[in-house]
Short mmCIF file of C-alpha atoms (C1' of nucleotides) in Angstrom, two decimals:
data_model
loop_
_atom_site.label_atom_id
_atom_site.label_comp_id
_atom_site.label_asym_id
_atom_site.label_seq_id
_atom_site.Cartn_x
_atom_site.Cartn_y
_atom_site.Cartn_z
CA UNK A 23 110.96 -87.70 -69.07
CA UNK A 24 111.23 -89.28 -72.48
CA UNK A 25 114.27 -91.30 -73.40
CA UNK A 26 115.24 -88.78 -76.06
CA UNK A 27 117.44 -86.60 -73.80
CA UNK A 28 119.04 -84.52 -76.47
CA UNK A 29 117.56 -83.37 -79.77
CA UNK A 30 120.91 -81.98 -80.61
CA UNK A 31 122.31 -83.48 -83.72
CA UNK A 32 125.73 -85.07 -83.65
CA UNK A 33 127.39 -84.80 -87.00
CA UNK A 34 130.27 -87.16 -87.59
CA UNK A 35 132.72 -87.77 -90.41
CA UNK A 36 131.13 -90.11 -92.99
CA UNK A 37 133.78 -92.76 -92.61
CA UNK A 38 133.48 -92.77 -88.86
CA UNK A 39 129.68 -92.94 -88.84
CA UNK A 40 129.72 -95.65 -91.42
CA UNK A 41 132.07 -97.90 -89.50
CA UNK A 42 130.06 -97.14 -86.40
CA UNK A 43 126.98 -98.41 -88.13
CA UNK A 44 128.73 -101.53 -89.40
CA UNK A 45 130.15 -102.28 -85.95
CA UNK A 46 126.79 -101.92 -84.33
CA UNK A 47 125.20 -104.16 -86.96
CA UNK A 48 127.95 -106.76 -86.47
CA UNK A 49 127.43 -106.89 -82.75
CA UNK A 50 123.72 -107.16 -83.32
CA UNK A 51 124.13 -109.96 -85.84
CA UNK A 52 126.53 -111.76 -83.48
CA UNK A 53 124.34 -111.62 -80.38
CA UNK A 54 120.79 -111.58 -81.70
CA UNK A 55 121.02 -112.80 -85.28
CA UNK A 56 121.34 -111.31 -88.75
CA UNK A 57 117.60 -110.99 -89.09
CA UNK A 58 117.73 -108.39 -86.30
CA UNK A 59 119.89 -106.07 -88.40
CA UNK A 60 117.12 -103.77 -89.49
CA UNK A 61 117.30 -100.03 -90.22
CA UNK A 62 115.28 -99.24 -87.12
CA UNK A 63 117.07 -101.62 -84.79
CA UNK A 64 120.52 -100.41 -85.76
CA UNK A 65 119.38 -96.78 -85.56
CA UNK A 66 117.96 -97.37 -82.09
CA UNK A 67 121.23 -98.95 -81.01
CA UNK A 68 123.19 -95.86 -82.14
CA UNK A 69 120.63 -93.30 -80.98
CA UNK A 70 120.03 -91.97 -84.49
CA UNK A 71 117.10 -92.02 -86.94
CA UNK A 72 116.46 -94.96 -89.33
CA UNK A 73 116.86 -92.64 -92.27
CA UNK A 74 120.48 -92.15 -91.45
CA UNK A 75 121.28 -95.77 -91.64
CA UNK A 76 119.44 -95.88 -94.95
CA UNK A 77 121.63 -92.96 -96.10
CA UNK A 78 124.83 -95.01 -95.65
CA UNK A 79 123.22 -98.28 -96.76
CA UNK A 80 120.49 -97.55 -99.30
CA UNK A 81 119.95 -101.30 -99.66
CA UNK A 82 119.63 -102.84 -96.19
CA UNK A 83 121.04 -106.22 -97.34
CA UNK A 84 124.41 -104.56 -97.98
CA UNK A 85 124.67 -103.70 -94.30
CA UNK A 86 123.86 -107.25 -93.34
CA UNK A 87 126.51 -108.69 -95.64
CA UNK A 88 129.13 -106.20 -94.48
CA UNK A 89 128.31 -106.78 -90.81
CA UNK A 90 128.80 -110.50 -91.25
CA UNK A 91 132.07 -110.03 -93.07
CA UNK A 92 133.21 -107.63 -90.35
CA UNK A 93 132.39 -110.02 -87.50
CA UNK A 94 133.93 -113.09 -89.09
CA UNK A 95 137.05 -111.26 -90.21
CA UNK A 96 137.71 -110.06 -86.64
CA UNK A 97 137.07 -113.52 -85.24
CA UNK A 98 139.43 -115.18 -87.70
CA UNK A 99 142.18 -112.72 -86.88
CA UNK A 100 141.71 -113.53 -83.20
CA UNK A 101 141.75 -117.26 -83.94
CA UNK A 102 144.66 -117.46 -86.39
CA UNK A 103 146.61 -114.18 -86.74
CA UNK A 104 147.46 -113.65 -90.38
CA UNK A 105 151.05 -112.79 -89.50
CA UNK A 106 151.51 -116.36 -88.45
CA UNK A 107 155.09 -117.15 -87.50
CA UNK A 108 155.94 -113.72 -86.42
CA UNK A 109 155.96 -114.35 -82.74
CA UNK A 110 156.14 -118.09 -82.30
CA UNK A 111 154.79 -118.79 -78.79
CA UNK A 112 155.08 -122.54 -78.74
CA UNK A 113 155.33 -122.79 -82.50
CA UNK A 114 152.71 -124.16 -84.84
CA UNK A 115 151.58 -126.86 -82.42
CA UNK A 116 150.89 -124.22 -79.80
CA UNK A 117 148.93 -122.33 -82.34
CA UNK A 118 146.84 -125.38 -83.15
CA UNK A 119 146.18 -125.97 -79.46
CA UNK A 120 145.16 -122.36 -79.08
CA UNK A 121 142.85 -122.70 -82.05
CA UNK A 122 141.24 -125.82 -80.46
CA UNK A 123 140.88 -124.13 -77.09
CA UNK A 124 139.22 -121.05 -78.57
CA UNK A 125 136.81 -122.86 -80.89
CA UNK A 126 135.69 -125.22 -78.15
CA UNK A 127 135.17 -122.43 -75.57
CA UNK A 128 131.85 -120.85 -74.80
CA UNK A 129 133.06 -117.54 -76.27
CA UNK A 130 132.90 -119.26 -79.63
CA UNK A 131 129.21 -120.01 -79.31
CA UNK A 132 128.07 -116.68 -80.78
CA UNK A 133 130.32 -117.27 -83.78
CA UNK A 134 128.88 -120.72 -84.27
CA UNK A 135 125.39 -119.26 -84.27
CA UNK A 136 126.44 -116.59 -86.70
CA UNK A 137 127.84 -119.01 -89.19
CA UNK A 138 124.75 -121.16 -88.96
CA UNK A 139 122.62 -118.07 -89.38
CA UNK A 140 124.58 -116.80 -92.35
CA UNK A 141 124.76 -120.11 -94.14
CA UNK A 142 121.00 -120.36 -94.01
CA UNK A 143 120.24 -116.75 -94.82
CA UNK A 144 122.63 -116.84 -97.75
CA UNK A 145 120.00 -118.94 -99.46
CA UNK A 146 117.86 -115.90 -99.91
CA UNK A 147 120.29 -112.94 -99.96
CA UNK A 148 122.76 -112.82 -102.85
CA UNK A 149 125.02 -110.18 -101.26
CA UNK A 150 125.30 -112.11 -98.04
CA UNK A 151 125.86 -115.29 -100.07
CA UNK A 152 128.82 -113.68 -101.72
CA UNK A 153 130.38 -112.69 -98.38
CA UNK A 154 129.78 -116.10 -96.76
CA UNK A 155 131.50 -117.93 -99.63
CA UNK A 156 134.34 -115.41 -99.40
CA UNK A 157 134.76 -115.90 -95.67
CA UNK A 158 134.50 -119.69 -95.91
CA UNK A 159 137.36 -119.77 -98.39
CA UNK A 160 139.26 -117.24 -96.33
CA UNK A 161 139.04 -119.33 -93.17
CA UNK A 162 140.03 -122.37 -95.17
CA UNK A 163 143.06 -120.69 -96.65
CA UNK A 164 144.17 -119.39 -93.29
CA UNK A 165 144.17 -122.94 -91.89
CA UNK A 166 145.95 -124.22 -94.98
CA UNK A 167 148.64 -121.60 -94.48
CA UNK A 168 149.19 -122.75 -90.90
CA UNK A 169 149.49 -126.32 -92.08
CA UNK A 170 151.96 -125.30 -94.74
CA UNK A 171 154.02 -123.61 -92.07
CA UNK A 172 153.94 -126.71 -89.84
CA UNK A 173 154.99 -128.95 -92.75
CA UNK A 174 157.89 -126.63 -93.65
CA UNK A 175 159.05 -126.53 -89.98
CA UNK A 176 158.82 -130.25 -89.70
CA UNK A 177 156.23 -130.21 -86.89
CA UNK A 178 154.09 -132.67 -88.80
CA UNK A 179 153.40 -133.98 -92.31
CA UNK A 180 150.50 -133.46 -94.67
CA UNK A 181 150.20 -134.60 -98.28
CA UNK A 182 147.41 -132.17 -99.15
CA UNK A 183 147.11 -129.10 -96.87
CA UNK A 184 144.17 -127.68 -98.65
CA UNK A 185 142.13 -130.88 -98.38
CA UNK A 186 143.17 -131.21 -94.72
CA UNK A 187 142.03 -127.62 -94.05
CA UNK A 188 138.69 -128.35 -95.71
CA UNK A 189 138.14 -131.42 -93.59
CA UNK A 190 139.23 -129.72 -90.37
CA UNK A 191 136.58 -127.08 -91.02
CA UNK A 192 133.99 -129.80 -91.67
CA UNK A 193 134.72 -131.03 -88.18
CA UNK A 194 134.46 -127.57 -86.69
CA UNK A 195 131.23 -126.79 -88.51
CA UNK A 196 129.78 -130.20 -87.95
CA UNK A 197 130.24 -129.97 -84.17
CA UNK A 198 128.86 -126.47 -84.02
CA UNK A 199 125.82 -127.27 -86.15
CA UNK A 200 123.87 -128.20 -82.99
CA UNK A 201 124.67 -124.97 -81.13
CA UNK A 202 120.98 -123.98 -81.05
CA UNK A 203 119.52 -127.36 -80.44
CA UNK A 204 120.74 -130.70 -78.99
CA UNK A 205 124.38 -129.91 -78.42
CA UNK A 206 124.19 -130.49 -74.69
CA UNK A 207 122.67 -133.96 -75.08
CA UNK A 208 125.51 -135.07 -77.30
CA UNK A 209 128.45 -133.14 -75.98
CA UNK A 210 130.51 -136.02 -74.68
CA UNK A 211 131.02 -137.96 -78.02
CA UNK A 212 131.59 -134.71 -79.86
CA UNK A 213 134.04 -132.98 -77.57
CA UNK A 214 137.28 -134.31 -79.08
CA UNK A 215 136.17 -134.61 -82.73
CA UNK A 216 138.02 -131.56 -84.03
CA UNK A 217 141.24 -132.44 -82.23
CA UNK A 218 141.10 -136.01 -83.42
CA UNK A 219 140.51 -134.96 -87.04
CA UNK A 220 143.39 -132.56 -86.81
CA UNK A 221 145.77 -135.11 -85.47
CA UNK A 222 144.70 -137.63 -88.11
CA UNK A 223 145.05 -135.15 -90.95
CA UNK A 224 148.49 -134.07 -89.79
CA UNK A 225 149.89 -137.47 -88.94
CA UNK A 226 150.22 -136.63 -85.31
CA UNK A 227 149.96 -139.32 -82.59
CA UNK A 228 146.67 -139.20 -80.69
CA UNK A 229 146.71 -136.76 -77.80
CA UNK A 230 149.43 -134.54 -79.19
CA UNK A 231 147.14 -131.62 -79.43
CA UNK A 232 145.43 -132.12 -76.07
CA UNK A 233 145.50 -128.99 -73.94
CA UNK A 234 147.69 -130.50 -71.20
CA UNK A 235 150.22 -131.83 -73.69
CA UNK A 236 151.57 -128.27 -74.16
CA UNK A 237 152.96 -127.79 -70.62
CA UNK B 9 89.30 -115.03 -116.17
CA UNK B 10 90.50 -114.91 -112.61
CA UNK B 11 92.42 -117.82 -111.18
CA UNK B 12 89.57 -118.53 -108.78
CA UNK B 13 87.68 -120.91 -110.98
CA UNK B 14 85.22 -122.21 -108.38
CA UNK B 15 83.76 -120.31 -105.49
CA UNK B 16 82.19 -123.56 -104.39
CA UNK B 17 83.33 -124.58 -100.94
CA UNK B 18 84.90 -127.98 -100.52
CA UNK B 19 84.30 -129.27 -97.06
CA UNK B 20 86.61 -132.10 -96.00
CA UNK B 21 86.93 -134.22 -92.89
CA UNK B 22 89.03 -132.33 -90.32
CA UNK B 23 91.68 -134.99 -90.16
CA UNK B 24 92.04 -135.10 -93.89
CA UNK B 25 92.20 -131.29 -94.22
CA UNK B 26 94.65 -131.07 -91.44
CA UNK B 27 97.09 -133.55 -92.86
CA UNK B 28 96.67 -131.89 -96.22
CA UNK B 29 97.76 -128.62 -94.68
CA UNK B 30 100.74 -130.21 -92.96
CA UNK B 31 101.77 -132.00 -96.18
CA UNK B 32 101.62 -128.82 -98.13
CA UNK B 33 103.58 -126.94 -95.49
CA UNK B 34 106.21 -129.67 -95.37
CA UNK B 35 106.69 -129.52 -99.13
CA UNK B 36 106.94 -125.76 -98.90
CA UNK B 37 109.48 -125.88 -96.13
CA UNK B 38 111.48 -128.49 -97.99
CA UNK B 39 111.63 -126.66 -101.35
CA UNK B 40 111.50 -123.00 -100.40
CA UNK B 41 112.35 -122.83 -96.69
CA UNK B 42 110.47 -122.82 -93.45
CA UNK B 43 110.11 -119.04 -93.50
CA UNK B 44 107.85 -119.44 -96.51
CA UNK B 45 105.37 -121.39 -94.46
CA UNK B 46 102.89 -118.55 -93.91
CA UNK B 47 99.13 -118.73 -93.57
CA UNK B 48 98.54 -117.11 -96.89
CA UNK B 49 101.21 -119.07 -98.80
CA UNK B 50 99.92 -122.43 -97.60
CA UNK B 51 96.35 -121.33 -98.23
CA UNK B 52 97.19 -120.33 -101.78
CA UNK B 53 98.93 -123.68 -102.34
CA UNK B 54 95.76 -125.50 -101.29
CA UNK B 55 93.36 -123.10 -102.93
CA UNK B 56 91.65 -122.14 -99.70
CA UNK B 57 91.45 -118.98 -97.57
CA UNK B 58 94.06 -118.11 -94.95
CA UNK B 59 91.53 -118.18 -92.20
CA UNK B 60 91.10 -121.93 -92.77
CA UNK B 61 94.77 -122.62 -92.10
CA UNK B 62 94.49 -120.39 -89.07
CA UNK B 63 91.51 -122.52 -87.94
CA UNK B 64 93.58 -125.71 -87.83
CA UNK B 65 96.72 -123.99 -86.59
CA UNK B 66 95.72 -120.98 -84.44
CA UNK B 67 99.40 -120.39 -83.83
CA UNK B 68 101.34 -120.41 -87.05
CA UNK B 69 104.52 -121.64 -85.42
CA UNK B 70 102.78 -124.92 -84.62
CA UNK B 71 102.40 -125.59 -88.32
CA UNK B 72 106.02 -124.86 -89.00
CA UNK B 73 107.16 -127.20 -86.29
CA UNK B 74 104.83 -130.00 -87.42
CA UNK B 75 105.77 -129.56 -91.05
CA UNK B 76 109.46 -129.93 -90.17
CA UNK B 77 108.78 -133.02 -88.07
CA UNK B 78 106.70 -134.50 -90.89
CA UNK B 79 109.38 -133.92 -93.54
CA UNK B 80 112.30 -135.21 -91.53
CA UNK B 81 110.35 -138.29 -90.26
CA UNK B 82 109.52 -139.28 -93.80
CA UNK B 83 113.11 -138.78 -94.93
CA UNK B 84 114.55 -140.80 -92.08
CA UNK B 85 112.17 -143.72 -92.89
CA UNK B 86 113.36 -143.61 -96.48
CA UNK B 87 116.99 -143.50 -95.34
CA UNK B 88 116.96 -146.10 -92.62
CA UNK B 89 113.68 -148.07 -92.38
CA UNK B 90 112.73 -148.56 -88.77
CA UNK B 91 112.00 -152.25 -89.37
CA UNK B 92 115.70 -152.78 -89.97
CA UNK B 93 116.69 -156.34 -90.40
CA UNK B 94 113.30 -157.43 -91.71
CA UNK B 95 114.32 -157.81 -95.30
CA UNK B 96 118.15 -157.95 -95.36
CA UNK B 97 119.13 -156.98 -98.84
CA UNK B 98 122.89 -157.27 -98.55
CA UNK B 99 122.77 -157.11 -94.72
CA UNK B 100 123.86 -154.21 -92.53
CA UNK B 101 126.81 -153.28 -94.77
CA UNK B 102 124.48 -152.93 -97.73
CA UNK B 103 122.27 -150.71 -95.62
CA UNK B 104 125.19 -148.52 -94.78
CA UNK B 105 126.17 -148.24 -98.40
CA UNK B 106 122.60 -147.28 -99.25
CA UNK B 107 122.67 -144.64 -96.56
CA UNK B 108 125.85 -143.22 -97.95
CA UNK B 109 124.53 -143.26 -101.53
CA UNK B 110 121.33 -141.51 -100.52
CA UNK B 111 122.87 -138.84 -98.31
CA UNK B 112 125.47 -137.94 -100.87
CA UNK B 113 123.02 -137.77 -103.74
CA UNK B 114 121.46 -134.56 -105.06
CA UNK B 115 118.03 -135.66 -103.82
CA UNK B 116 119.39 -135.07 -100.28
CA UNK B 117 120.14 -131.45 -100.96
CA UNK B 118 116.73 -130.21 -99.99
CA UNK B 119 116.97 -132.14 -96.73
CA UNK B 120 120.36 -130.62 -96.04
CA UNK B 121 118.86 -127.16 -96.60
CA UNK B 122 115.93 -128.02 -94.34
CA UNK B 123 118.15 -129.08 -91.48
CA UNK B 124 120.28 -125.99 -91.81
CA UNK B 125 117.12 -123.90 -91.94
CA UNK B 126 115.58 -125.55 -88.95
CA UNK B 127 118.69 -125.47 -86.76
CA UNK B 128 118.92 -121.73 -87.26
CA UNK B 129 115.24 -120.96 -86.92
CA UNK B 130 115.06 -123.02 -83.77
CA UNK B 131 116.94 -120.22 -82.13
CA UNK B 132 113.81 -118.05 -82.23
CA UNK B 133 110.98 -120.55 -82.23
CA UNK B 134 110.51 -122.69 -79.12
CA UNK B 135 108.05 -125.14 -80.73
CA UNK B 136 110.35 -125.70 -83.70
CA UNK B 137 113.28 -126.01 -81.32
CA UNK B 138 111.55 -128.87 -79.51
CA UNK B 139 110.90 -130.76 -82.77
CA UNK B 140 114.43 -130.25 -84.06
CA UNK B 141 115.90 -131.65 -80.89
CA UNK B 142 113.51 -134.54 -81.02
CA UNK B 143 114.39 -135.29 -84.63
CA UNK B 144 118.10 -134.96 -84.03
CA UNK B 145 117.95 -137.53 -81.23
CA UNK B 146 115.64 -139.73 -83.39
CA UNK B 147 118.06 -139.76 -86.33
CA UNK B 148 120.91 -140.52 -83.92
CA UNK B 149 119.05 -143.42 -82.29
CA UNK B 150 118.16 -144.90 -85.60
CA UNK B 151 121.85 -144.99 -86.65
CA UNK B 152 122.75 -146.36 -83.30
CA UNK B 153 120.26 -149.17 -83.71
CA UNK B 154 121.73 -150.05 -87.07
CA UNK B 155 125.24 -150.14 -85.54
CA UNK B 156 123.91 -152.39 -82.75
CA UNK B 157 122.54 -154.72 -85.35
CA UNK B 158 125.82 -154.83 -87.22
CA UNK B 159 127.80 -155.54 -84.04
CA UNK B 160 125.40 -158.36 -83.12
CA UNK B 161 125.64 -159.89 -86.53
CA UNK B 162 129.43 -159.64 -86.46
CA UNK B 163 129.64 -157.39 -89.51
CA UNK B 164 131.86 -155.00 -87.60
CA UNK B 165 132.80 -153.94 -84.08
CA UNK B 166 132.04 -150.80 -82.13
CA UNK B 167 132.80 -150.09 -78.51
CA UNK B 168 130.26 -147.28 -78.13
CA UNK B 169 127.48 -147.32 -80.78
CA UNK B 170 125.82 -144.17 -79.42
CA UNK B 171 129.06 -142.16 -79.64
CA UNK B 172 129.79 -143.56 -83.09
CA UNK B 173 126.27 -142.55 -84.24
CA UNK B 174 126.76 -139.05 -82.85
CA UNK B 175 130.06 -138.67 -84.69
CA UNK B 176 128.72 -140.07 -87.96
CA UNK B 177 126.02 -137.45 -87.86
CA UNK B 178 128.61 -134.79 -87.17
CA UNK B 179 130.18 -135.83 -90.45
CA UNK B 180 126.90 -135.77 -92.30
CA UNK B 181 125.91 -132.37 -90.96
CA UNK B 182 129.40 -130.99 -91.31
CA UNK B 183 129.56 -131.81 -94.96
CA UNK B 184 126.07 -130.51 -95.65
CA UNK B 185 126.64 -127.24 -93.82
CA UNK B 186 127.88 -125.64 -97.05
CA UNK B 187 124.93 -126.66 -99.16
CA UNK B 188 123.89 -123.06 -99.72
CA UNK B 189 127.31 -121.55 -100.08
CA UNK B 190 130.81 -122.87 -101.06
CA UNK B 191 130.02 -126.59 -101.36
CA UNK B 192 131.07 -126.78 -104.98
CA UNK B 193 134.46 -125.16 -104.40
CA UNK B 194 135.35 -127.76 -101.71
CA UNK B 195 133.55 -130.83 -102.96
CA UNK B 196 136.62 -133.02 -103.70
CA UNK B 197 138.17 -133.12 -100.19
CA UNK B 198 134.76 -133.49 -98.64
CA UNK B 199 133.29 -136.28 -100.79
CA UNK B 200 134.45 -139.27 -98.79
CA UNK B 201 134.34 -137.81 -95.32
CA UNK B 202 131.19 -139.54 -94.15
CA UNK B 203 132.29 -142.91 -95.49
CA UNK B 204 135.72 -142.60 -93.94
CA UNK B 205 134.28 -141.64 -90.58
CA UNK B 206 131.88 -144.59 -90.71
CA UNK B 207 134.68 -147.04 -91.59
CA UNK B 208 136.86 -145.64 -88.78
CA UNK B 209 134.10 -145.75 -86.17
CA UNK B 210 133.12 -149.28 -87.11
CA UNK B 211 136.60 -150.71 -87.44
CA UNK B 212 136.22 -151.47 -91.07
CA UNK B 213 139.14 -151.40 -93.49
CA UNK B 214 139.17 -148.34 -95.76
CA UNK B 215 137.05 -148.76 -98.85
CA UNK B 216 134.77 -151.42 -97.44
CA UNK B 217 131.80 -149.04 -97.74
CA UNK B 218 132.66 -147.76 -101.21
CA UNK B 219 129.78 -148.07 -103.62
CA UNK B 220 131.59 -150.47 -105.90
CA UNK B 221 132.60 -152.75 -103.08
CA UNK B 222 129.05 -154.10 -102.88
CA UNK B 223 129.03 -155.90 -106.23
"C1'" DG C 27 131.88 -64.40 -90.21
"C1'" DG C 28 128.64 -65.56 -93.73
"C1'" DC C 29 127.80 -69.46 -97.02
"C1'" DG C 30 127.27 -73.77 -99.07
"C1'" DT C 31 127.78 -78.63 -98.68
"C1'" DT C 32 125.82 -82.61 -96.69
"C1'" DA C 33 125.00 -85.25 -92.54
"C1'" DT C 34 120.81 -85.90 -90.20
"C1'" DT C 35 116.03 -85.68 -89.21
"C1'" DG C 36 111.10 -86.83 -89.48
"C1'" DG C 37 107.52 -88.39 -91.89
"C1'" DT C 38 105.14 -91.24 -95.57
"C1'" DC C 39 104.16 -95.10 -98.64
"C1'" DG C 40 103.39 -99.90 -99.89
"C1'" DC C 41 103.83 -104.47 -98.56
"C1'" DA C 42 103.68 -108.80 -95.82
"C1'" DT C 43 103.01 -110.86 -91.68
"C1'" DG C 44 99.97 -113.27 -87.64
"C1'" DA C 45 95.79 -112.96 -85.33
"C1'" DA C 46 91.00 -112.35 -84.55
"C1'" DC C 47 86.03 -112.44 -85.60
"C1'" DA C 48 81.40 -112.49 -87.65
"C1'" DA C 49 79.00 -114.39 -91.53
"C1'" DT C 50 78.09 -118.18 -94.47
"C1'" DT C 51 77.43 -122.73 -96.24
"C1'" DG C 52 78.18 -127.76 -96.60
"C1'" DC C 53 77.31 -131.88 -94.28
"C1'" DT C 54 75.41 -135.05 -90.90
"C1'" DT C 55 72.16 -136.52 -87.73
"C1'" DA C 56 67.83 -137.03 -85.61
"C1'" DT D 25 63.18 -133.27 -94.19
"C1'" DA D 26 64.40 -129.99 -90.85
"C1'" DA D 27 67.88 -128.55 -87.65
"C1'" DG D 28 72.20 -127.80 -85.87
"C1'" DC D 29 77.06 -128.28 -85.92
"C1'" DA D 30 81.35 -126.79 -87.67
"C1'" DA D 31 84.24 -126.20 -91.74
"C1'" DT D 32 85.11 -122.36 -94.62
"C1'" DT D 33 84.97 -117.69 -96.08
"C1'" DG D 34 85.92 -112.67 -96.14
"C1'" DT D 35 87.40 -108.89 -93.78
"C1'" DT D 36 89.75 -106.11 -90.35
"C1'" DC D 37 93.44 -104.80 -87.18
"C1'" DA D 38 98.02 -103.91 -85.42
"C1'" DT D 39 102.86 -104.57 -86.30
"C1'" DG D 40 107.33 -104.33 -88.55
"C1'" DC D 41 109.73 -104.14 -92.60
"C1'" DG D 42 112.48 -101.49 -96.67
"C1'" DA D 43 112.43 -97.58 -99.40
"C1'" DC D 44 111.94 -92.88 -100.45
"C1'" DC D 45 112.10 -87.75 -99.85
"C1'" DA D 46 111.77 -82.95 -98.37
"C1'" DA D 47 113.26 -80.13 -94.61
"C1'" DT D 48 116.75 -78.95 -91.36
"C1'" DA D 49 120.98 -77.95 -89.02
"C1'" DA D 50 125.99 -78.80 -88.22
"C1'" DC D 51 130.37 -78.25 -89.98
"C1'" DG D 52 134.22 -76.76 -93.10
"C1'" DC D 53 135.75 -73.59 -96.41
"C1'" DC D 54 136.51 -69.16 -98.53
#
DNA sequence: GGCGTTATTGGTCGCATGAACAATTGCTTA
DNA sequence: TAAGCAATTGTTCATGCGACCAATAACGCC
């Protein structure tokens, strides 16, 4: 009657088991927070013993850092594919609108929480700190690349794509800072901040990046 | 030779001891993080036994929440005195410049960390959540009041002071989100964000709120 | 098909946390 | 000055954490 149905061991290839552990930890960090990534919790999630997780990650913090990197890398690829320009559906402007739609949707809430979580926790955990910095610069560079592309194609103008990317991310992170607290009470004035900043930074007329403007 | 020089008990008035505990916890939260506010840590700081802290705060989370509220209330009063307009040193514009100078100085770093800390931790702690929401709205209202004053005195114009206050705080919190991570790598493009947002929201010509412009 | 590598188990250790409680002692009040 | 209130101490308990390690069993290789 116990929950442990099978005492049979399942032996997997190291690489497979390892990525399984990271994936589980990433999901855990994304839904419940990075503090919940403990040896025991991850082991429970996978139906294995804590010692096994310890075997692949002798230092627990390494798993936390890698889980964060895994989750944010996946999200960034979904937000702004790195092979930008390959299949231009609506061009760069369409890509910007898609970015705005995704980052303002409810599906992005967990990511907002994860970033907030990681930026705080990085204060105490050097390995996580390293990954957060890496990902922050990665996200920034990806946006910069998109701006570069738009400037080259003549979709808009921008004197300093890097600075623009930095400031667009300030808007994104500023609006998502309240995800756990008073976001609902201040939603209305905040709603269009990212879009407005984008339009300003890229010299676009107001409303160009509104969702409806694409049709 | 032990650190416990005196075994003599010091009995203080409850109100005094209580505020002493809160003050110590607030300092601790501000310098080392809210997670460091533990019964034992605070007791050590004050040279008393953990049970005493427990006596005043039977539920530890209450102390954390109150410490946060204490620290942020003090900071807000230093940033934007609630008796605004009483002694107009340079008027509202001077007050805005002072706000910008203080929030961009290094002395504000601990406050940035505290807000980041609290906004994340509020996810798990209902009592802290309540205080963070309260303080967020309090900071917002204080800025709104200052805008109201400036509009009345004709220093600038603003169609929706509340919305402007919300967006100014988005800029403040957006720029301070990286305080623990990659702030240094992206300092240049970020430096003038809050000032620029303020000037835009208040219909001021660019540069009006620059530090030098006051002399 | 036996054998050795190693993935996996199960248990232990030390540490820090919040909470609870009886005993003690300083202070105030009658 | 005696008595009582309550501020303060000292200790205990249960919980969850990371880290460590010996024993075990599944799988691939010869």
